[in-house]
Amino acid sequence: MSLFAFPSWPRVCPRCSQLIPHVRLDWRPSSRGRRFMHHQVDGAAIKPPELLRPKQTDGAVSGLKALRSRSSVLRQVADPGHASTRTILGQSAEVPIRARFAPSPTGYLHLGSLRTALFNNLAARASKGGAFILRIEDTDQSRLVQDAEERLLRDLRWAGLSWDEGPDRGGPYGPYRQSERTHIYAHHVRQLLDNGHAYRCFCSPEQVESQKRMLHEEGMPTAYAGTCRAIGPSESQRRAESGEPYGVRFKGDARHRISFRDAVYGLIQMKSTEEDFILVKSDGFPTYHFANVVDDHLMGITHVIRGEEWLISTPKHVALYLAFGWQPPIFAHLSLLVDANGAKLSKREDSVSLSKYQDDLVFPVALLSWLANLGSSFKPKAKTPRTVENMADALTFQFTRGGIKLNFAKLQHFQVSYRKALLSTPDSELSPAEADLIDRHLIQPLLREIDVITEGSNSNSNSNSSSSSSSNNNCSSNNKNNNNKVTAQKLPPAWQTPLDLVPALRSASSRASYVNRIFAATQDRFDCPTRLAQQHPYLFWRVPPSLYLASGATASALDRGILAQLRRAVEESWHDDEPPCLLDGVRRHFCLADSVPIHQVLRLVGAGDRHVVSHSSACMLALLGRDEWRYRFRAISDAWSTVPLRQDHHPSPELATLLPTVTSPLYHLLPPPPSLRSRKRAFTR
């Protein structure tokens, strides 16, 4: 039976009709044989959308598609905002999210912790009125690193993450260092002692360790046996007041199970607690579990977003929330980063260290975009993010489960995409921060590399050969392995000679702007700014005379004719900064079927090699400029004049009739041959 034979919607899909109880549907045939839905929402007529009859080739499939289509339309009719409503970790984006990042200053910021901070920041930014809180968890006094907190704040700022409340900014729920909140923890642990959810433990660490060893030898669980549970409140109070050292343990109940819903892993059910875990240590400082729960509640944290290694500890936290009578926040446990073998990444690995990416001149936004796509993804067709706010708008907040392997090709993709977005933006439209990034990550590293290579090329190559052979191949801003003494052996062999900088790089006033123009023209054609000089040396140094001499030995008569014609065009037609269209007249003059020979000669002049992988001819003309091209034309012409034309390179009779006209000043006025008049292809590549 056709889907349209059903007289009412509830008979077609009772479940969907329950979703929209205020919508009444009537089916009425139209004059064209189609059917329309006439809607009334709470008695008010609305304009009906037209639904076309589905194809009847496959009744079951087409009927299902039509049903889904109508269900979508009806949901939009019942709730006009349904289609545009965005959810973040199971909650509407209209509801504010208060998320936090709580690092411990026992070490430095690494890739995994930066990823956790990023997702917390993005969740808060994506919600309406959300806030991102930075809290320092420094209760483990024995493991604190002296400068760790300072570097944590500096690295977060380098990455572009900002916080609304924190130790340096303050806020309504401060202080934001746990070491300054001990009076708050003392008050709350007293509550647990009074209501019977905690007790004092007078066991020394040696006693606890001895108990664990005995239980392990007997093959039993090594959880704390609850030795001090039986001590009465009055006895416990007396021993505490007498100065006997003690800690405070949570009184768990292993008979009960705790269930909570994780935004990533769904419903989780575990035993409440397998042991009476410590809340406050004998030195008076709280443990992570206790301070974490108290602070999250008092600071109004709505979402706890962290790595999945904390999933096994969540029952302890939920038990504490229940003991206090508090509502637990929404938990979201992120998949861990793993290596190629699926093992958890070690903090000592080079790929985890944040300093590696800083030294490799990775753009902070590119690094964050990469991390955001390790376990989640951007929306389809999302533009390259340029700010953290762009990432918050583009992220789907749909997270995968299981280990996430590092995909460095994806990092390079975001690096190139972001760099291209920066370089394609006019200088007047760049923000001060973006202009500073271009200078620090592109211009200055390349200028340092150029100076190092130039200095090395002009020094004694024998004394520097050892240092050059071990030069750093990584894209690094500090050139750790260069020692300011690197020769031109970084360049192609033909360029390993004393080098002469182009005039634009000799002046301090024009160096940065010249390099910036090269970056704007190159954009995504290089993987690292410091290697751009090695890949395109002709843009930074003048072509060595030896290259011009070598090319003259293989130059044909046509090459020499094209060279003379191009040189004349440059000398007579190029009057302003912008290069004119020099190639059209040269090609018409020689009646060439294509412009390949002309481009090859241009590469010989500009780069010293006709087959070099280089920029387009038009781009090379514009970058090097008129004066530099005139110099190179004179240099190659002088070099070729000393090299006689080989006998097998003498022109053919047909070409010989054309070569005398090379010096004609009216070459650009000649009409093209009839065979070329209809061609509309560009002669500059």
mmCIF file of C-alpha atoms in Angstrom, residues 204-485:
data_model
loop_
_atom_site.group_PDB
_atom_site.id
_atom_site.type_symbol
_atom_site.label_atom_id
_atom_site.label_comp_id
_atom_site.label_asym_id
_atom_site.label_seq_id
_atom_site.Cartn_x
_atom_site.Cartn_y
_atom_site.Cartn_z
ATOM 1 C CA SER A 204 51.224 4.891 60.214
ATOM 2 C CA PRO A 205 52.382 4.519 56.602
ATOM 3 C CA GLU A 206 54.610 1.629 57.714
ATOM 4 C CA GLN A 207 51.647 -0.204 59.236
ATOM 5 C CA VAL A 208 49.543 0.258 56.114
ATOM 6 C CA GLU A 209 52.374 -0.970 53.897
ATOM 7 C CA SER A 210 52.913 -4.015 56.136
ATOM 8 C CA GLN A 211 49.207 -4.883 55.920
ATOM 9 C CA LYS A 212 49.273 -4.635 52.134
ATOM 10 C CA ARG A 213 52.319 -6.889 51.937
ATOM 11 C CA MET A 214 50.700 -9.570 54.096
ATOM 12 C CA LEU A 215 47.465 -9.465 52.100
ATOM 13 C CA HIS A 216 49.401 -9.701 48.853
ATOM 14 C CA GLU A 217 51.315 -12.762 50.066
ATOM 15 C CA GLU A 218 48.029 -14.430 50.991
ATOM 16 C CA GLY A 219 46.602 -13.682 47.553
ATOM 17 C CA MET A 220 43.944 -11.324 48.865
ATOM 18 C CA PRO A 221 43.018 -7.779 47.741
ATOM 19 C CA THR A 222 45.410 -5.217 49.161
ATOM 20 C CA ALA A 223 42.755 -2.609 49.963
ATOM 21 C CA TYR A 224 42.891 -0.998 53.385
ATOM 22 C CA ALA A 225 41.258 -3.364 55.882
ATOM 23 C CA GLY A 226 39.478 -0.653 57.855
ATOM 24 C CA THR A 227 41.516 -1.121 61.031
ATOM 25 C CA CYS A 228 40.510 2.248 62.512
ATOM 26 C CA ARG A 229 36.835 1.998 61.576
ATOM 27 C CA ALA A 230 35.998 0.499 64.947
ATOM 28 C CA ILE A 231 37.426 3.426 66.911
ATOM 29 C CA GLY A 232 34.566 5.334 68.527
ATOM 30 C CA PRO A 233 34.045 9.060 67.963
ATOM 31 C CA SER A 234 35.039 10.028 71.512
ATOM 32 C CA GLU A 235 38.195 7.904 71.439
ATOM 33 C CA SER A 236 39.071 9.265 68.007
ATOM 34 C CA GLN A 237 38.593 12.830 69.211
ATOM 35 C CA ARG A 238 40.715 12.223 72.328
ATOM 36 C CA ARG A 239 43.627 10.747 70.359
ATOM 37 C CA ALA A 240 43.488 13.577 67.839
ATOM 38 C CA GLU A 241 43.516 16.238 70.573
ATOM 39 C CA SER A 242 46.477 14.554 72.246
ATOM 40 C CA GLY A 243 48.557 15.247 69.134
ATOM 41 C CA GLU A 244 48.664 11.747 67.682
ATOM 42 C CA PRO A 245 49.128 12.043 63.895
ATOM 43 C CA TYR A 246 46.223 10.870 61.791
ATOM 44 C CA GLY A 247 44.641 11.038 58.398
ATOM 45 C CA VAL A 248 40.988 11.025 57.448
ATOM 46 C CA ARG A 249 39.465 8.229 55.369
ATOM 47 C CA PHE A 250 36.139 8.035 53.566
ATOM 48 C CA LYS A 251 33.816 5.352 54.929
ATOM 49 C CA GLY A 252 32.860 3.517 51.764
ATOM 50 C CA ASP A 253 30.276 0.812 51.223
ATOM 51 C CA ALA A 254 31.384 -1.858 48.764
ATOM 52 C CA ARG A 255 27.941 -3.506 48.898
ATOM 53 C CA HIS A 256 26.381 -0.711 46.880
ATOM 54 C CA ARG A 257 26.928 0.114 43.245
ATOM 55 C CA ILE A 258 27.264 3.610 41.839
ATOM 56 C CA SER A 259 25.997 4.488 38.393
ATOM 57 C CA PHE A 260 26.528 7.684 36.460
ATOM 58 C CA ARG A 261 26.140 8.731 32.864
ATOM 59 C CA ASP A 262 29.267 9.771 31.048
ATOM 60 C CA ALA A 263 28.820 12.120 28.079
ATOM 61 C CA VAL A 264 31.245 10.028 26.008
ATOM 62 C CA TYR A 265 30.928 6.441 27.317
ATOM 63 C CA GLY A 266 27.271 6.463 28.317
ATOM 64 C CA LEU A 267 25.910 4.739 31.415
ATOM 65 C CA ILE A 268 28.665 3.505 33.759
ATOM 66 C CA GLN A 269 27.992 1.181 36.695
ATOM 67 C CA MET A 270 30.728 0.314 39.187
ATOM 68 C CA LYS A 271 31.162 -0.702 42.776
ATOM 69 C CA SER A 272 30.923 2.246 45.136
ATOM 70 C CA THR A 273 34.431 2.000 46.622
ATOM 71 C CA GLU A 274 36.637 -1.014 47.142
ATOM 72 C CA GLU A 275 38.497 0.615 50.023
ATOM 73 C CA ASP A 276 38.263 3.485 52.446
ATOM 74 C CA PHE A 277 40.346 5.970 50.492
ATOM 75 C CA ILE A 278 42.183 8.855 52.140
ATOM 76 C CA LEU A 279 40.570 12.300 52.172
ATOM 77 C CA VAL A 280 43.132 14.244 54.213
ATOM 78 C CA LYS A 281 46.761 13.203 54.693
ATOM 79 C CA SER A 282 48.622 13.344 57.983
ATOM 80 C CA ASP A 283 50.295 16.618 56.917
ATOM 81 C CA GLY A 284 46.882 18.282 56.784
ATOM 82 C CA PHE A 285 46.712 18.583 52.983
ATOM 83 C CA PRO A 286 43.753 17.027 51.174
ATOM 84 C CA THR A 287 44.136 14.359 48.532
ATOM 85 C CA TYR A 288 43.252 14.999 44.908
ATOM 86 C CA HIS A 289 39.921 13.174 45.137
ATOM 87 C CA PHE A 290 38.608 15.159 48.092
ATOM 88 C CA ALA A 291 39.851 18.626 47.103
ATOM 89 C CA ASN A 292 38.744 18.082 43.522
ATOM 90 C CA VAL A 293 35.138 17.349 44.468
ATOM 91 C CA VAL A 294 34.883 20.177 47.017
ATOM 92 C CA ASP A 295 36.362 22.743 44.628
ATOM 93 C CA ASP A 296 34.260 21.652 41.647
ATOM 94 C CA HIS A 297 31.085 22.023 43.695
ATOM 95 C CA LEU A 298 31.958 25.335 45.338
ATOM 96 C CA MET A 299 33.140 26.829 42.035
ATOM 97 C CA GLY A 300 29.946 25.830 40.249
ATOM 98 C CA ILE A 301 31.610 23.503 37.737
ATOM 99 C CA THR A 302 28.893 22.023 35.514
ATOM 100 C CA HIS A 303 31.092 19.793 33.307
ATOM 101 C CA VAL A 304 34.160 17.789 34.306
ATOM 102 C CA ILE A 305 36.040 17.067 31.065
ATOM 103 C CA ARG A 306 39.205 15.002 31.562
ATOM 104 C CA GLY A 307 41.137 11.995 30.300
ATOM 105 C CA GLU A 308 39.647 8.530 30.509
ATOM 106 C CA GLU A 309 42.333 7.432 32.977
ATOM 107 C CA TRP A 310 40.167 9.154 35.608
ATOM 108 C CA LEU A 311 37.119 7.074 34.699
ATOM 109 C CA ILE A 312 38.022 4.394 37.252
ATOM 110 C CA SER A 313 38.218 7.035 40.017
ATOM 111 C CA THR A 314 34.866 8.623 39.205
ATOM 112 C CA PRO A 315 32.875 6.322 41.587
ATOM 113 C CA LYS A 316 34.903 7.785 44.455
ATOM 114 C CA HIS A 317 33.965 11.282 43.356
ATOM 115 C CA VAL A 318 30.293 10.405 42.889
ATOM 116 C CA ALA A 319 30.268 8.800 46.353
ATOM 117 C CA LEU A 320 31.629 12.027 47.823
ATOM 118 C CA TYR A 321 28.960 14.081 46.036
ATOM 119 C CA LEU A 322 26.271 11.813 47.455
ATOM 120 C CA ALA A 323 27.785 11.955 50.952
ATOM 121 C CA PHE A 324 27.608 15.746 50.890
ATOM 122 C CA GLY A 325 24.146 15.720 49.315
ATOM 123 C CA TRP A 326 25.369 17.551 46.218
ATOM 124 C CA GLN A 327 24.362 17.115 42.575
ATOM 125 C CA PRO A 328 27.284 15.653 40.572
ATOM 126 C CA PRO A 329 28.348 17.525 37.433
ATOM 127 C CA ILE A 330 28.263 16.077 33.934
ATOM 128 C CA PHE A 331 31.322 13.884 33.387
ATOM 129 C CA ALA A 332 33.016 13.528 29.996
ATOM 130 C CA HIS A 333 36.097 11.308 29.796
ATOM 131 C CA LEU A 334 38.220 11.809 26.694
ATOM 132 C CA SER A 335 40.082 9.060 24.884
ATOM 133 C CA LEU A 336 43.810 8.971 25.546
ATOM 134 C CA LEU A 337 46.557 9.701 23.056
ATOM 135 C CA VAL A 338 48.523 6.572 22.154
ATOM 136 C CA ASP A 339 51.576 5.736 20.076
ATOM 137 C CA ALA A 340 51.665 3.710 16.869
ATOM 138 C CA ASN A 341 51.488 0.468 18.889
ATOM 139 C CA GLY A 342 48.450 1.574 20.867
ATOM 140 C CA ALA A 343 50.382 2.177 24.101
ATOM 141 C CA LYS A 344 49.775 5.290 26.170
ATOM 142 C CA LEU A 345 52.199 8.064 25.337
ATOM 143 C CA SER A 346 54.902 8.692 27.884
ATOM 144 C CA LYS A 347 55.512 12.224 29.098
ATOM 145 C CA ARG A 348 59.183 11.706 28.318
ATOM 146 C CA GLU A 349 58.563 11.145 24.606
ATOM 147 C CA ASP A 350 59.628 13.960 22.327
ATOM 148 C CA SER A 351 56.280 14.031 20.506
ATOM 149 C CA VAL A 352 54.490 14.809 23.786
ATOM 150 C CA SER A 353 56.664 17.732 24.846
ATOM 151 C CA LEU A 354 55.115 21.094 24.070
ATOM 152 C CA SER A 355 58.543 22.676 23.658
ATOM 153 C CA LYS A 356 59.106 20.505 20.581
ATOM 154 C CA TYR A 357 56.229 22.166 18.742
ATOM 155 C CA GLN A 358 57.322 25.594 19.923
ATOM 156 C CA ASP A 359 60.852 25.003 18.617
ATOM 157 C CA ASP A 360 59.467 23.639 15.345
ATOM 158 C CA LEU A 361 57.591 26.923 14.783
ATOM 159 C CA VAL A 362 54.158 25.318 14.790
ATOM 160 C CA PHE A 363 51.435 27.938 14.856
ATOM 161 C CA PRO A 364 49.491 27.742 18.133
ATOM 162 C CA VAL A 365 46.151 27.814 16.312
ATOM 163 C CA ALA A 366 47.298 24.998 14.004
ATOM 164 C CA LEU A 367 48.380 22.935 17.007
ATOM 165 C CA LEU A 368 45.041 23.495 18.756
ATOM 166 C CA SER A 369 43.105 22.634 15.578
ATOM 167 C CA TRP A 370 45.054 19.389 15.335
ATOM 168 C CA LEU A 371 44.400 18.533 18.989
ATOM 169 C CA ALA A 372 40.704 19.332 18.592
ATOM 170 C CA ASN A 373 40.547 16.731 15.815
ATOM 171 C CA LEU A 374 42.211 14.050 17.933
ATOM 172 C CA GLY A 375 39.069 12.429 19.265
ATOM 173 C CA SER A 376 36.562 14.872 17.783
ATOM 174 C CA SER A 377 36.161 16.766 14.516
ATOM 175 C CA PHE A 378 35.134 20.018 12.935
ATOM 176 C CA LYS A 379 31.844 20.404 11.120
ATOM 177 C CA PRO A 380 31.821 19.583 7.393
ATOM 178 C CA LYS A 381 32.987 22.467 5.194
ATOM 179 C CA ALA A 382 34.146 24.463 8.218
ATOM 180 C CA LYS A 383 36.650 27.178 7.344
ATOM 181 C CA THR A 384 40.188 27.096 8.657
ATOM 182 C CA PRO A 385 39.946 28.307 12.276
ATOM 183 C CA ARG A 386 41.925 31.442 13.034
ATOM 184 C CA THR A 387 40.902 31.879 16.664
ATOM 185 C CA VAL A 388 39.805 29.711 19.569
ATOM 186 C CA GLU A 389 36.308 31.139 19.107
ATOM 187 C CA ASN A 390 36.308 29.839 15.511
ATOM 188 C CA MET A 391 37.195 26.375 16.815
ATOM 189 C CA ALA A 392 34.405 26.495 19.385
ATOM 190 C CA ASP A 393 31.922 27.281 16.610
ATOM 191 C CA ALA A 394 33.301 24.598 14.273
ATOM 192 C CA LEU A 395 33.698 21.685 16.713
ATOM 193 C CA THR A 396 30.981 19.025 16.689
ATOM 194 C CA PHE A 397 31.622 17.949 20.324
ATOM 195 C CA GLN A 398 31.090 14.347 19.237
ATOM 196 C CA PHE A 399 33.889 12.297 20.757
ATOM 197 C CA THR A 400 35.255 8.908 19.773
ATOM 198 C CA ARG A 401 36.116 6.119 22.193
ATOM 199 C CA GLY A 402 39.369 4.217 22.463
ATOM 200 C CA GLY A 403 42.970 5.285 21.951
ATOM 201 C CA ILE A 404 43.732 8.151 19.568
ATOM 202 C CA LYS A 405 46.910 7.814 17.512
ATOM 203 C CA LEU A 406 48.857 10.939 16.650
ATOM 204 C CA ASN A 407 48.488 11.822 12.974
ATOM 205 C CA PHE A 408 51.307 14.238 12.202
ATOM 206 C CA ALA A 409 50.210 14.560 8.572
ATOM 207 C CA LYS A 410 47.030 16.149 9.881
ATOM 208 C CA LEU A 411 49.101 18.587 11.934
ATOM 209 C CA GLN A 412 50.989 19.589 8.794
ATOM 210 C CA HIS A 413 47.651 20.068 7.030
ATOM 211 C CA PHE A 414 46.445 22.509 9.676
ATOM 212 C CA GLN A 415 49.837 24.231 9.732
ATOM 213 C CA VAL A 416 49.755 24.853 5.981
ATOM 214 C CA SER A 417 46.065 25.817 5.958
ATOM 215 C CA TYR A 418 46.480 28.357 8.735
ATOM 216 C CA ARG A 419 49.661 29.756 7.199
ATOM 217 C CA LYS A 420 47.927 30.118 3.848
ATOM 218 C CA ALA A 421 44.993 31.892 5.504
ATOM 219 C CA LEU A 422 47.381 34.340 7.174
ATOM 220 C CA LEU A 423 49.469 35.032 4.093
ATOM 221 C CA SER A 424 46.444 35.508 1.835
ATOM 222 C CA THR A 425 45.030 38.183 4.141
ATOM 223 C CA PRO A 426 45.938 41.809 3.318
ATOM 224 C CA ASP A 427 48.207 43.416 5.886
ATOM 225 C CA SER A 428 45.538 45.980 6.724
ATOM 226 C CA GLU A 429 43.121 43.208 7.740
ATOM 227 C CA LEU A 430 45.532 41.259 9.951
ATOM 228 C CA SER A 431 45.108 41.546 13.685
ATOM 229 C CA PRO A 432 48.177 42.668 15.674
ATOM 230 C CA ALA A 433 48.533 39.140 17.049
ATOM 231 C CA GLU A 434 48.463 37.615 13.539
ATOM 232 C CA ALA A 435 50.997 40.140 12.220
ATOM 233 C CA ASP A 436 53.248 39.276 15.145
ATOM 234 C CA LEU A 437 52.878 35.556 14.377
ATOM 235 C CA ILE A 438 53.955 36.104 10.766
ATOM 236 C CA ASP A 439 56.994 38.018 11.950
ATOM 237 C CA ARG A 440 58.030 35.572 14.714
ATOM 238 C CA HIS A 441 57.171 32.282 12.998
ATOM 239 C CA LEU A 442 58.045 33.075 9.381
ATOM 240 C CA ILE A 443 60.010 36.232 8.667
ATOM 241 C CA GLN A 444 62.573 36.325 11.477
ATOM 242 C CA PRO A 445 63.476 32.593 11.385
ATOM 243 C CA LEU A 446 64.031 32.787 7.627
ATOM 244 C CA LEU A 447 66.160 35.923 7.924
ATOM 245 C CA ARG A 448 68.300 34.218 10.572
ATOM 246 C CA GLU A 449 68.704 31.180 8.324
ATOM 247 C CA ILE A 450 69.704 33.380 5.372
ATOM 248 C CA ASP A 451 72.321 35.198 7.449
ATOM 249 C CA VAL A 452 73.750 31.933 8.783
ATOM 250 C CA ILE A 453 74.066 30.395 5.310
ATOM 251 C CA THR A 454 75.538 33.575 3.834
ATOM 252 C CA GLU A 455 78.118 33.856 6.605
ATOM 253 C CA GLY A 456 79.017 30.201 6.286
ATOM 254 C CA SER A 457 79.388 30.383 2.510
ATOM 255 C CA ASN A 458 81.880 33.225 2.758
ATOM 256 C CA SER A 459 84.002 31.536 5.432
ATOM 257 C CA ASN A 460 86.465 28.716 5.029
ATOM 258 C CA SER A 461 84.310 25.799 3.838
ATOM 259 C CA ASN A 462 86.845 23.220 4.997
ATOM 260 C CA SER A 463 86.770 24.406 8.600
ATOM 261 C CA ASN A 464 82.982 24.353 8.639
ATOM 262 C CA SER A 465 82.253 21.199 6.673
ATOM 263 C CA SER A 466 81.846 19.093 9.795
ATOM 264 C CA SER A 467 79.294 21.440 11.342
ATOM 265 C CA SER A 468 77.363 21.800 8.103
ATOM 266 C CA SER A 469 77.035 18.073 7.572
ATOM 267 C CA SER A 470 75.327 17.728 10.941
ATOM 268 C CA SER A 471 73.064 20.758 10.513
ATOM 269 C CA ASN A 472 69.591 20.584 11.914
ATOM 270 C CA ASN A 473 66.920 19.482 9.464
ATOM 271 C CA ASN A 474 64.057 20.343 11.785
ATOM 272 C CA CYS A 475 62.161 23.574 11.406
ATOM 273 C CA SER A 476 63.613 25.295 14.464
ATOM 274 C CA SER A 477 63.681 28.935 15.446
ATOM 275 C CA ASN A 478 66.873 28.814 17.468
ATOM 276 C CA ASN A 479 69.162 26.809 15.139
ATOM 277 C CA LYS A 480 70.565 24.826 18.067
ATOM 278 C CA ASN A 481 72.816 22.672 15.901
ATOM 279 C CA ASN A 482 73.933 25.462 13.573
ATOM 280 C CA ASN A 483 76.219 27.310 16.006
ATOM 281 C CA ASN A 484 76.117 30.280 13.596
ATOM 282 C CA LYS A 485 78.746 28.530 11.451
#
